[in-house]
Short mmCIF file of C-alpha atoms in Angstrom, two decimals:
data_model
loop_
_atom_site.label_atom_id
_atom_site.label_comp_id
_atom_site.label_asym_id
_atom_site.label_seq_id
_atom_site.Cartn_x
_atom_site.Cartn_y
_atom_site.Cartn_z
CA UNK K 1 0.01 -0.02 -0.02
CA UNK K 2 2.82 2.37 0.88
CA UNK K 3 4.61 1.53 -2.35
CA UNK K 4 1.54 2.38 -4.31
CA UNK K 5 1.10 5.66 -2.47
CA UNK K 6 4.73 6.56 -3.20
CA UNK K 7 4.21 5.74 -6.84
CA UNK K 8 1.10 7.93 -7.02
CA UNK K 9 3.02 10.72 -5.30
CA UNK K 10 5.86 10.48 -7.77
CA UNK K 11 3.34 10.44 -10.64
CA UNK K 12 1.63 13.53 -9.32
CA UNK K 13 4.96 15.31 -8.95
CA UNK K 14 5.95 14.40 -12.52
CA UNK K 15 2.61 15.76 -13.77
CA UNK K 16 3.23 19.07 -11.95
CA UNK K 17 6.69 19.27 -13.47
CA UNK K 18 5.42 18.51 -17.00
CA UNK K 19 2.65 21.10 -16.82
CA UNK K 20 4.94 23.77 -15.37
CA UNK K 21 7.49 23.18 -18.13
CA UNK K 22 4.80 23.32 -20.81
CA UNK K 23 3.58 26.64 -19.51
CA UNK K 24 7.05 28.14 -18.92
CA UNK K 25 8.21 27.19 -22.42
CA UNK K 26 5.24 28.58 -24.37
CA UNK K 27 5.84 32.17 -23.30
CA UNK K 28 3.39 34.35 -25.34
CA UNK K 29 2.24 31.50 -27.54
CA UNK K 30 -1.37 30.35 -26.91
CA UNK K 31 -1.37 27.21 -24.93
CA UNK K 32 -3.66 25.38 -27.29
CA UNK K 33 -1.40 26.22 -30.21
CA UNK K 34 1.78 25.30 -28.29
CA UNK K 35 0.43 21.82 -27.40
CA UNK K 36 1.61 20.50 -30.76
CA UNK K 37 5.26 21.43 -29.90
CA UNK K 38 5.24 19.84 -26.45
CA UNK K 39 3.38 16.73 -27.50
CA UNK K 40 5.33 16.45 -30.75
CA UNK K 41 8.70 16.76 -29.07
CA UNK K 42 7.63 14.23 -26.42
CA UNK K 43 6.71 11.84 -29.25
CA UNK K 44 10.10 12.46 -31.00
CA UNK K 45 11.94 11.57 -27.80
CA UNK K 46 9.79 8.44 -27.25
CA UNK K 47 10.27 6.92 -30.77
CA UNK K 48 13.98 7.70 -30.55
CA UNK K 49 14.38 5.85 -27.26
CA UNK K 50 11.91 3.16 -28.29
CA UNK K 51 13.85 2.36 -31.49
CA UNK K 52 17.28 2.55 -29.85
CA UNK K 53 16.09 0.33 -27.00
CA UNK K 54 14.70 -2.22 -29.44
CA UNK K 55 17.88 -2.34 -31.49
CA UNK K 56 20.10 -2.48 -28.39
CA UNK K 57 18.14 -5.41 -27.12
CA UNK K 58 18.40 -7.24 -30.40
CA UNK K 59 22.18 -6.89 -30.60
CA UNK K 60 22.77 -7.66 -26.90
CA UNK K 61 20.63 -10.81 -27.19
CA UNK K 62 22.85 -11.74 -30.09
CA UNK K 63 26.00 -11.43 -27.89
CA UNK K 64 27.19 -7.86 -28.29
CA UNK K 65 26.70 -6.78 -24.69
CA UNK K 66 28.17 -3.31 -25.20
CA UNK K 67 26.20 -2.37 -28.27
CA UNK K 68 24.82 1.19 -28.16
CA UNK K 69 22.82 2.26 -31.22
CA UNK K 70 23.13 5.94 -30.35
CA UNK K 71 26.96 5.70 -30.82
CA UNK K 72 26.82 3.79 -34.08
CA UNK K 73 27.78 5.60 -37.29
CA UNK K 74 25.03 6.36 -39.74
CA UNK K 75 26.72 4.27 -42.47
CA UNK K 76 26.84 1.19 -40.25
CA UNK K 77 23.29 1.84 -39.17
CA UNK K 78 22.02 1.83 -42.71
CA UNK K 79 22.67 -1.94 -42.83
CA UNK K 80 19.69 -2.56 -40.52
CA UNK K 81 17.25 -0.12 -42.03
CA UNK K 82 15.00 -2.49 -44.14
CA UNK K 83 14.58 -5.08 -41.46
CA UNK K 84 13.86 -2.54 -38.72
CA UNK K 85 11.27 -0.76 -40.79
CA UNK K 86 9.42 -4.01 -41.33
CA UNK K 87 9.26 -4.54 -37.57
CA UNK K 88 8.91 -1.02 -36.15
CA UNK K 89 7.37 0.78 -39.15
CA UNK K 90 9.99 3.60 -39.21
CA UNK K 91 13.69 4.25 -38.93
CA UNK K 92 15.92 6.92 -37.30
CA UNK K 93 19.64 7.14 -37.98
CA UNK K 94 21.88 7.42 -34.85
CA UNK K 95 22.80 11.06 -35.63
CA UNK K 96 19.08 11.90 -35.78
CA UNK K 97 18.09 10.39 -32.46
CA UNK K 98 16.64 12.83 -29.95
CA UNK K 99 19.58 12.39 -27.56
CA UNK K 100 22.14 13.30 -30.25
CA UNK K 101 20.21 16.18 -31.69
CA UNK K 102 19.77 17.57 -28.16
CA UNK K 103 23.48 17.32 -27.41
CA UNK K 104 24.34 19.47 -30.46
CA UNK K 105 21.35 21.79 -30.32
CA UNK K 106 22.92 24.78 -28.57
CA UNK K 107 25.74 24.97 -31.16
CA UNK K 108 23.46 24.39 -34.21
CA UNK K 109 22.70 27.73 -35.89
CA UNK K 110 20.34 25.91 -38.24
CA UNK K 111 18.57 23.86 -35.63
CA UNK K 112 15.09 24.53 -37.10
CA UNK K 113 16.30 23.14 -40.46
CA UNK K 114 18.05 20.25 -38.82
CA UNK K 115 14.83 19.20 -37.02
CA UNK K 116 12.73 19.73 -40.12
CA UNK K 117 15.08 17.40 -42.07
CA UNK K 118 15.00 14.78 -39.23
CA UNK K 119 11.21 14.73 -39.09
CA UNK K 120 10.97 14.45 -42.88
CA UNK K 121 13.50 11.58 -42.89
CA UNK K 122 11.57 9.73 -40.16
CA UNK K 123 8.34 9.93 -42.10
CA UNK K 124 10.19 9.18 -45.35
CA UNK K 125 11.62 5.98 -43.88
CA UNK K 126 8.15 4.41 -44.08
CA UNK K 127 7.44 5.27 -47.74
CA UNK K 128 6.71 2.06 -49.59
CA UNK K 129 6.35 0.08 -46.39
CA UNK K 130 3.19 -1.32 -44.84
CA UNK K 131 3.42 1.42 -42.19
CA UNK K 132 3.43 4.37 -44.60
CA UNK K 133 -0.13 5.53 -43.87
CA UNK K 134 0.43 5.18 -40.14
CA UNK K 135 3.57 7.30 -40.15
CA UNK K 136 2.87 9.88 -42.84
CA UNK K 137 2.25 13.39 -41.53
CA UNK K 138 2.93 12.61 -37.86
CA UNK K 139 5.11 15.76 -37.53
CA UNK K 140 2.93 18.05 -39.60
CA UNK K 141 1.77 20.05 -36.61
CA UNK K 142 5.26 20.46 -35.18
CA UNK K 143 6.20 23.37 -37.48
CA UNK K 144 9.71 24.35 -36.49
CA UNK K 145 9.66 27.33 -38.83
CA UNK K 146 6.49 28.86 -37.46
CA UNK K 147 6.54 32.48 -36.39
CA UNK K 148 4.63 31.34 -33.31
CA UNK K 149 8.00 30.27 -31.94
CA UNK K 150 9.60 33.65 -32.61
CA UNK K 151 9.96 36.41 -35.20
CA UNK K 152 13.48 35.44 -36.24
CA UNK K 153 15.30 32.13 -36.79
CA UNK K 154 17.63 32.68 -33.73
CA UNK K 155 14.58 33.28 -31.53
CA UNK K 156 12.84 30.19 -32.91
CA UNK K 157 15.94 28.10 -32.36
CA UNK K 158 16.31 29.45 -28.84
CA UNK K 159 12.80 28.23 -28.10
CA UNK K 160 13.49 24.81 -29.73
CA UNK K 161 16.64 24.39 -27.65
CA UNK K 162 14.66 25.02 -24.44
CA UNK K 163 12.05 22.59 -25.61
CA UNK K 164 14.55 19.84 -26.36
CA UNK K 165 16.24 20.37 -22.98
CA UNK K 166 13.05 20.45 -21.04
CA UNK K 167 11.49 17.33 -22.66
CA UNK K 168 14.89 15.59 -22.45
CA UNK K 169 15.20 16.24 -18.71
CA UNK K 170 11.81 14.66 -17.83
CA UNK K 171 12.43 11.42 -15.84
CA UNK K 172 10.57 9.17 -18.27
CA UNK K 173 13.29 6.59 -19.04
CA UNK K 174 14.06 3.57 -16.94
CA UNK K 175 17.73 3.91 -16.03
CA UNK K 176 18.71 4.44 -19.69
CA UNK K 177 16.92 1.29 -20.81
CA UNK K 178 13.48 0.91 -22.34
CA UNK K 179 10.84 -1.19 -20.56
CA UNK K 180 7.06 -1.50 -20.08
CA UNK K 181 7.38 0.99 -17.20
CA UNK K 182 9.03 3.48 -19.57
CA UNK K 183 6.15 3.05 -22.05
CA UNK K 184 3.64 3.66 -19.29
CA UNK K 185 5.46 6.85 -18.24
CA UNK K 186 5.43 8.25 -21.71
CA UNK K 187 1.86 7.32 -22.40
CA UNK K 188 0.69 8.64 -19.05
CA UNK K 189 2.55 11.91 -19.62
CA UNK K 190 0.91 12.31 -23.00
CA UNK K 191 -2.54 11.56 -21.70
CA UNK K 192 -1.97 13.92 -18.77
CA UNK K 193 -0.84 16.80 -21.04
CA UNK K 194 -3.87 16.25 -23.34
CA UNK K 195 -6.21 16.35 -20.26
CA UNK K 196 -4.70 19.62 -19.11
CA UNK K 197 -4.79 21.17 -22.52
CA UNK K 198 -8.46 20.09 -22.96
CA UNK K 199 -9.38 21.44 -19.53
CA UNK K 200 -7.92 24.87 -20.24
CA UNK K 201 -9.06 25.14 -23.82
CA UNK K 202 -12.84 24.90 -23.33
CA UNK K 203 -14.97 23.53 -26.20
CA UNK K 204 -12.12 23.01 -28.62
CA UNK K 205 -10.36 20.80 -26.12
CA UNK K 206 -13.38 18.80 -25.20
CA UNK K 207 -13.91 17.90 -28.86
CA UNK K 208 -10.79 15.74 -28.95
CA UNK K 209 -10.58 14.32 -25.50
CA UNK K 210 -12.84 12.22 -23.28
CA UNK K 211 -12.07 12.12 -19.56
CA UNK K 212 -10.15 8.97 -18.73
CA UNK K 213 -12.60 7.71 -16.15
CA UNK K 214 -15.49 7.95 -18.62
CA UNK K 215 -13.32 6.24 -21.26
CA UNK K 216 -12.59 3.34 -18.80
CA UNK K 217 -16.28 2.96 -17.91
CA UNK K 218 -17.29 2.76 -21.60
CA UNK K 219 -14.56 0.24 -22.32
CA UNK K 220 -15.50 -1.94 -19.38
CA UNK K 221 -19.17 -1.90 -20.38
CA UNK K 222 -18.21 -2.91 -23.94
CA UNK K 223 -16.32 -6.06 -22.87
CA UNK K 224 -18.39 -7.33 -19.97
CA UNK K 225 -18.08 -11.09 -19.88
CA UNK K 226 -15.15 -11.20 -22.31
CA UNK K 227 -11.41 -11.62 -21.72
CA UNK K 228 -10.55 -10.85 -25.31
CA UNK K 229 -12.15 -9.41 -28.50
CA UNK K 230 -11.34 -9.49 -32.19
CA UNK K 231 -10.80 -5.71 -32.50
CA UNK K 232 -12.12 -2.41 -31.20
CA UNK K 233 -13.53 0.62 -32.96
CA UNK K 234 -14.39 4.32 -32.54
CA UNK K 235 -15.94 6.21 -35.43
CA UNK K 236 -15.09 9.57 -33.90
CA UNK K 237 -11.89 8.67 -32.24
CA UNK K 238 -10.41 12.02 -31.43
CA UNK K 239 -7.02 11.56 -29.77
CA UNK K 240 -7.68 7.84 -29.25
CA UNK K 241 -8.02 7.84 -25.47
CA UNK K 242 -11.25 5.81 -25.63
CA UNK K 243 -9.72 3.11 -27.80
CA UNK K 244 -6.60 2.83 -25.71
CA UNK K 245 -8.62 2.09 -22.58
CA UNK K 246 -9.20 -1.40 -24.06
CA UNK K 247 -5.48 -2.01 -23.79
CA UNK K 248 -5.75 -1.19 -20.06
CA UNK K 249 -8.98 -3.14 -19.42
CA UNK K 250 -8.10 -6.25 -21.50
CA UNK K 251 -4.34 -5.96 -22.22
CA UNK K 252 -2.76 -5.26 -25.64
CA UNK K 253 -2.60 -8.88 -26.68
CA UNK K 254 -6.25 -9.55 -25.88
CA UNK K 255 -7.36 -7.06 -28.59
CA UNK K 256 -6.30 -9.55 -31.16
CA UNK K 257 -6.59 -7.63 -34.44
CA UNK K 258 -6.06 -4.19 -33.06
CA UNK K 259 -7.43 -0.72 -32.67
CA UNK K 260 -9.54 0.95 -35.43
CA UNK K 261 -10.96 4.39 -35.72
CA UNK K 262 -11.77 7.42 -37.92
CA UNK K 263 -11.31 11.14 -37.19
CA UNK K 264 -12.34 14.16 -39.31
CA UNK K 265 -9.99 16.75 -37.77
CA UNK K 266 -6.47 16.45 -39.27
CA UNK K 267 -4.59 17.68 -36.23
CA UNK K 268 -6.58 15.46 -33.89
CA UNK K 269 -6.03 12.49 -36.31
CA UNK K 270 -2.32 13.07 -35.95
CA UNK K 271 -2.61 13.19 -32.20
CA UNK K 272 -4.38 9.85 -32.23
CA UNK K 273 -1.77 8.06 -34.27
CA UNK K 274 0.97 9.56 -31.98
CA UNK K 275 -0.97 8.32 -28.96
CA UNK K 276 -1.01 4.83 -30.35
CA UNK K 277 2.72 4.77 -30.78
CA UNK K 278 3.28 6.26 -27.29
CA UNK K 279 1.19 3.47 -25.75
CA UNK K 280 3.33 0.89 -27.59
CA UNK K 281 0.66 -0.11 -30.10
CA UNK K 282 2.72 -1.03 -33.11
CA UNK K 283 1.73 0.11 -36.58
CA UNK K 284 0.27 -3.25 -37.68
CA UNK K 285 -2.04 -3.24 -34.64
CA UNK K 286 -3.88 0.04 -35.38
CA UNK K 287 -5.74 1.50 -38.35
CA UNK K 288 -6.79 5.09 -37.83
CA UNK K 289 -8.39 6.74 -40.90
CA UNK K 290 -8.81 10.44 -41.70
CA UNK K 291 -12.15 11.55 -42.99
CA UNK K 292 -15.93 12.02 -42.45
CA UNK K 293 -17.29 8.81 -40.93
CA UNK K 294 -20.93 9.70 -41.71
CA UNK K 295 -20.49 10.31 -45.47
CA UNK K 296 -17.19 8.63 -46.27
CA UNK K 297 -16.65 5.76 -43.84
CA UNK K 298 -13.43 3.83 -43.68
CA UNK K 299 -13.16 0.14 -42.81
CA UNK K 300 -16.12 -0.78 -45.01
CA UNK K 301 -14.56 -4.09 -45.93
CA UNK K 302 -13.59 -5.14 -42.41
CA UNK K 303 -15.52 -7.71 -40.45
CA UNK K 304 -17.86 -6.24 -37.79
CA UNK K 305 -16.45 -5.15 -34.44
CA UNK K 306 -16.98 -6.90 -31.19
CA UNK K 307 -16.45 -3.82 -29.04
CA UNK K 308 -17.28 -0.22 -30.06
CA UNK K 309 -16.95 2.93 -27.94
CA UNK K 310 -17.54 6.50 -28.90
CA UNK K 311 -18.14 10.03 -27.79
CA UNK K 312 -19.26 11.63 -31.05
CA UNK K 313 -19.56 15.42 -31.38
CA UNK K 314 -22.84 16.61 -29.90
CA UNK K 315 -25.60 17.71 -32.33
CA UNK K 316 -23.37 18.75 -35.19
CA UNK K 317 -24.66 19.53 -38.70
CA UNK K 318 -24.38 16.97 -41.45
CA UNK K 319 -25.67 16.56 -45.01
CA UNK K 320 -28.66 14.44 -44.04
CA UNK K 321 -31.52 14.55 -46.49
CA UNK K 322 -29.66 17.05 -48.67
CA UNK K 323 -27.63 14.13 -49.87
CA UNK K 324 -30.05 11.84 -51.80
CA UNK K 325 -27.67 8.91 -51.57
CA UNK K 326 -27.74 8.71 -47.79
CA UNK K 327 -31.33 7.45 -47.41
CA UNK K 328 -30.31 4.38 -49.36
CA UNK K 329 -27.08 3.91 -47.41
CA UNK K 330 -27.31 0.49 -45.73
CA UNK K 331 -26.25 2.06 -42.43
CA UNK K 332 -29.22 4.46 -42.31
CA UNK K 333 -31.87 2.88 -44.63
CA UNK K 334 -33.26 0.42 -42.06
CA UNK K 335 -34.76 3.21 -39.93
CA UNK K 336 -36.55 4.67 -42.94
CA UNK K 337 -35.49 8.17 -41.96
CA UNK K 338 -32.30 10.17 -41.62
CA UNK K 339 -31.13 12.02 -38.50
CA UNK K 340 -31.90 15.80 -38.81
CA UNK K 341 -29.45 17.88 -40.77
CA UNK K 342 -28.78 20.01 -37.62
CA UNK K 343 -28.41 17.06 -35.29
CA UNK K 344 -26.20 14.17 -36.46
CA UNK K 345 -26.18 12.30 -33.16
CA UNK K 346 -28.40 9.40 -34.16
CA UNK K 347 -26.58 9.15 -37.53
CA UNK K 348 -23.51 8.15 -35.54
CA UNK K 349 -25.60 5.71 -33.52
CA UNK K 350 -26.97 4.07 -36.72
CA UNK K 351 -23.47 3.86 -38.20
CA UNK K 352 -22.21 2.17 -35.03
CA UNK K 353 -25.06 -0.30 -35.01
CA UNK K 354 -24.18 -1.22 -38.66
CA UNK K 355 -20.54 -1.79 -37.78
CA UNK K 356 -21.38 -3.85 -34.68
CA UNK K 357 -20.84 -7.61 -34.56
CA UNK K 358 -23.75 -9.91 -33.73
CA UNK K 359 -22.04 -10.86 -30.47
CA UNK K 360 -20.73 -7.29 -29.89
CA UNK K 361 -21.51 -4.37 -27.53
CA UNK K 362 -21.31 -0.67 -28.28
CA UNK K 363 -21.27 2.03 -25.57
CA UNK K 364 -21.90 5.56 -26.93
CA UNK K 365 -21.91 8.86 -25.06
CA UNK K 366 -24.97 10.80 -26.28
CA UNK K 367 -26.44 14.31 -25.99
CA UNK K 368 -29.54 14.02 -23.78
CA UNK K 369 -31.82 15.47 -26.47
CA UNK K 370 -31.65 12.33 -28.52
CA UNK K 371 -33.50 10.43 -25.83
CA UNK K 372 -36.76 12.37 -26.05
CA UNK K 373 -36.81 14.70 -29.13
CA UNK K 374 -39.60 14.15 -31.68
CA UNK K 375 -39.63 13.97 -35.45
CA UNK K 376 -36.99 11.91 -37.26
CA UNK K 377 -35.16 11.16 -34.04
CA UNK K 378 -38.32 9.62 -32.49
CA UNK K 379 -38.68 7.36 -35.56
CA UNK K 380 -35.00 6.23 -35.30
CA UNK K 381 -35.56 5.47 -31.56
CA UNK K 382 -38.70 3.50 -32.57
CA UNK K 383 -36.63 1.42 -34.99
CA UNK K 384 -33.98 0.78 -32.32
CA UNK K 385 -36.50 -0.18 -29.63
CA UNK K 386 -38.81 -2.24 -31.88
CA UNK K 387 -35.79 -4.24 -33.07
CA UNK K 388 -34.50 -4.61 -29.51
CA UNK K 389 -31.13 -3.04 -30.20
CA UNK K 390 -30.94 -0.71 -27.21
CA UNK K 391 -29.71 -2.72 -24.24
CA UNK K 392 -29.20 0.09 -21.64
CA UNK K 393 -29.48 3.78 -21.17
CA UNK K 394 -27.33 5.30 -18.41
CA UNK K 395 -27.85 8.88 -17.14
CA UNK K 396 -24.47 10.35 -16.22
CA UNK K 397 -23.78 13.22 -13.81
CA UNK K 398 -23.58 16.77 -15.14
CA UNK K 399 -20.25 18.59 -15.62
CA UNK K 400 -18.04 15.55 -16.39
CA UNK K 401 -16.82 16.67 -19.78
CA UNK K 402 -14.50 19.48 -20.85
CA UNK K 403 -16.23 22.39 -22.61
CA UNK K 404 -19.73 21.63 -21.37
CA UNK K 405 -21.60 21.17 -18.14
CA UNK K 406 -24.58 19.22 -19.57
CA UNK K 407 -25.50 15.88 -18.07
CA UNK K 408 -24.78 13.43 -20.90
CA UNK K 409 -25.92 9.76 -21.10
CA UNK K 410 -24.64 6.48 -22.40
CA UNK K 411 -26.59 4.27 -24.85
CA UNK K 412 -25.54 0.69 -24.96
CA UNK K 413 -26.33 -1.21 -28.11
CA UNK K 414 -26.46 -5.00 -28.69
CA UNK K 415 -27.70 -7.12 -31.55
CA UNK K 416 -28.19 -10.31 -29.38
CA UNK K 417 -30.22 -9.67 -26.19
CA UNK K 418 -31.76 -12.21 -23.92
CA UNK K 419 -34.82 -10.12 -23.02
CA UNK K 420 -37.18 -7.82 -24.89
CA UNK K 421 -36.59 -5.02 -22.38
CA UNK K 422 -34.31 -2.08 -21.82
CA UNK K 423 -32.37 -1.34 -18.71
CA UNK K 424 -32.34 2.26 -17.30
CA UNK K 425 -29.73 3.36 -14.79
CA UNK K 426 -29.83 6.78 -13.07
CA UNK K 427 -26.18 7.45 -12.26
CA UNK K 428 -26.65 11.22 -12.04
CA UNK K 429 -25.43 11.26 -8.44
CA UNK K 430 -22.45 8.96 -8.97
CA UNK K 431 -19.57 11.48 -8.76
CA UNK K 432 -17.27 13.45 -6.60
CA UNK K 433 -16.43 17.08 -7.06
CA UNK K 434 -12.80 17.49 -8.13
CA UNK K 435 -11.50 21.04 -8.55
CA UNK K 436 -13.94 22.62 -10.97
CA UNK K 437 -15.32 19.40 -12.59
CA UNK K 438 -17.23 16.37 -11.51
CA UNK K 439 -15.40 13.02 -11.67
CA UNK K 440 -16.36 9.39 -11.75
CA UNK K 441 -14.30 7.62 -9.09
CA UNK K 442 -13.47 3.86 -9.39
CA UNK K 443 -16.14 3.27 -6.75
CA UNK K 444 -18.73 5.22 -8.90
CA UNK K 445 -17.71 3.25 -11.97
CA UNK K 446 -18.01 -0.09 -10.26
CA UNK K 447 -21.48 0.74 -8.91
CA UNK K 448 -22.65 1.60 -12.38
CA UNK K 449 -21.06 -1.57 -13.82
CA UNK K 450 -22.63 -3.74 -11.11
CA UNK K 451 -26.04 -2.31 -11.90
CA UNK K 452 -25.48 -2.94 -15.60
CA UNK K 453 -24.46 -6.57 -15.12
CA UNK K 454 -27.03 -7.51 -12.52
CA UNK K 455 -30.05 -5.99 -14.29
CA UNK K 456 -31.88 -5.93 -10.99
CA UNK K 457 -34.35 -3.18 -10.16
CA UNK K 458 -33.14 -0.84 -7.45
CA UNK K 459 -35.49 1.88 -6.24
CA UNK K 460 -34.42 5.34 -7.51
CA UNK K 461 -31.45 3.80 -9.31
CA UNK K 462 -32.16 0.94 -11.72
CA UNK K 463 -35.17 -0.35 -13.61
CA UNK K 464 -35.64 -2.98 -16.33
CA UNK K 465 -38.46 -1.83 -18.54
CA UNK K 466 -40.36 -3.90 -21.12
CA UNK K 467 -40.09 -2.34 -24.60
CA UNK K 468 -43.87 -2.39 -24.92
CA UNK K 469 -43.99 0.25 -22.06
CA UNK K 470 -41.44 2.32 -23.90
CA UNK K 471 -43.57 2.20 -27.03
CA UNK K 472 -46.64 3.34 -25.13
CA UNK K 473 -44.50 6.25 -23.88
CA UNK K 474 -43.82 7.49 -27.39
CA UNK K 475 -40.38 5.86 -27.54
CA UNK K 476 -39.08 8.37 -24.99
CA UNK K 477 -35.93 6.75 -23.46
CA UNK K 478 -35.02 9.37 -20.96
CA UNK K 479 -33.93 7.71 -17.75
CA UNK K 480 -36.06 10.05 -15.66
CA UNK K 481 -39.17 8.73 -17.41
CA UNK K 482 -38.68 5.30 -15.91
CA UNK K 483 -36.51 5.65 -12.75
CA UNK K 484 -38.16 7.87 -10.14
CA UNK K 485 -35.92 10.38 -8.45
CA UNK K 486 -35.53 10.02 -4.71
CA UNK K 487 -37.48 12.64 -2.82
CA UNK K 488 -34.91 14.19 -0.49
CA UNK K 489 -37.26 16.66 1.08
CA UNK K 490 -37.82 16.28 4.74
CA UNK K 491 -40.88 14.28 5.67
CA UNK K 492 -43.56 16.33 7.46
CA UNK K 493 -46.05 14.96 10.04
CA UNK K 494 -49.09 16.95 9.11
CA UNK K 495 -51.05 16.09 12.34
CA UNK K 496 -48.11 17.03 14.53
CA UNK K 497 -47.61 20.26 12.58
CA UNK K 498 -51.32 21.22 12.92
CA UNK K 499 -51.12 20.52 16.68
CA UNK K 500 -48.03 22.70 17.01
CA UNK K 501 -49.73 25.47 15.00
CA UNK K 502 -52.84 25.28 17.22
CA UNK K 503 -50.65 25.55 20.28
CA UNK K 504 -48.84 28.58 18.77
CA UNK K 505 -52.25 30.25 18.02
CA UNK K 506 -53.48 29.62 21.55
CA UNK K 507 -50.29 31.01 23.01
CA UNK K 508 -50.61 34.11 20.77
CA UNK K 509 -54.19 34.62 22.09
CA UNK K 510 -53.04 34.30 25.69
CA UNK K 511 -50.21 36.76 25.11
CA UNK K 512 -52.56 39.16 23.26
CA UNK K 513 -54.88 39.13 26.33
CA UNK K 514 -51.96 39.80 28.65
CA UNK K 515 -50.77 42.69 26.47
CA UNK K 516 -54.28 44.10 26.28
CA UNK K 517 -54.60 43.97 30.11
CA UNK K 518 -51.27 45.74 30.57
CA UNK K 519 -52.21 48.48 28.11
CA UNK K 520 -55.60 48.96 29.69
CA UNK K 521 -54.04 49.23 33.16
CA UNK K 522 -51.58 51.87 31.89
CA UNK K 523 -54.39 53.84 30.26
CA UNK K 524 -56.49 53.78 33.48
CA UNK K 525 -53.54 55.14 35.57
CA UNK K 526 -53.04 58.02 33.05
CA UNK K 527 -56.55 59.14 33.41
#
């Protein structure tokens, strides 16, 4: 227990250091803009150490106990390029490793050009390889020639030197080696930085990052009863934090075919791929696509997914009925109607249902309006309920997410259910207040998960409702329509209250008589 406490203390201290450095370095640059430099440089250090650690281990296992890739000449290193790219997906020459670039940085008048060439060479090492699409553009947002870093080249280089030094000094490596613990430290640092950038950036941050405790709850719901799945998917994957929770919940090797997703924002798409590498998900184990999932979906030819999680953007606009092809799209056609043009929420839901395996589970964070709004959304809910695809609706607490205080919900979809009923869970009170946001603690998560797995009615918390009752209620699936809120008002004994009031009135009359007598006595004495 003490060891765990010490580890958590060290982790918290590391987080404070990382955030202080990130803020000190940015100077006058907006924090949201500067995140690409901090995160990108962290990634550059990681892949440098990861590659060097891998090659050192290979050579030392082969008998060369003193082998150090960082000290090898570039010409000698070229001999191992092809084989390493097949295994790791990219290649970095010794002279271009983070540690060596950092050691020369202060004396390199053309540091910005040096780094630009290094990043281009790393991406170029994957051209023609199976990993090309996974590596291409990873450094696009780390623009070392941007005026955001300074008006002149010397000023930009001064900032880059400080960035290299600060990221290089972070205690993320394991005694110069590279281990699972090192990977955890890098991945955790990256997740922490994204959390902090999201929390300080308002809406724009919330669009690419789901709080870790919500991500974990969704992943755990999606794999209930399973120790492994074929592959996992998120159609609006943002920075990938939701997908990566499956690695924590099940373990990397128990997501057999890997991590799949699609993201429309280019910068966020790059963040997601970087996040995969930083969590030691090798290129052949992830397939993240760039594009609009609703109108141009990737992974069309893949087999359905056993586990899907998502936190799609809330009530965004989409083409909807303006695109005559969409009503015949096999993802949307079964409902007979498209989600409104101004509210794409249920379009994502229908897409997810279409991509879901017969034995799979999908857990989706939804805007609350989709549960009760009329029109096309009501018709889509009718399709989902009548075909018994909605397994559970969970009402979450308010103020969990970055950039919004609304109380969101989770819709759980299944294609194979054992009852013709829907479970409703009111978890609106399952939180603790942490700084300026609400947070799901492990205890809160477990209580929700227990309610989900047991399916037993609990007054004011859980209720299993036959779908016929939902139909009679106009296909309204708001949790509050089926789970009665606890009345926390103090119970009042009316009889006792009336007796007390009567006694007060009687006492008032007595006092009134006494006052009147005193006044009359005073008046008589004056006359």
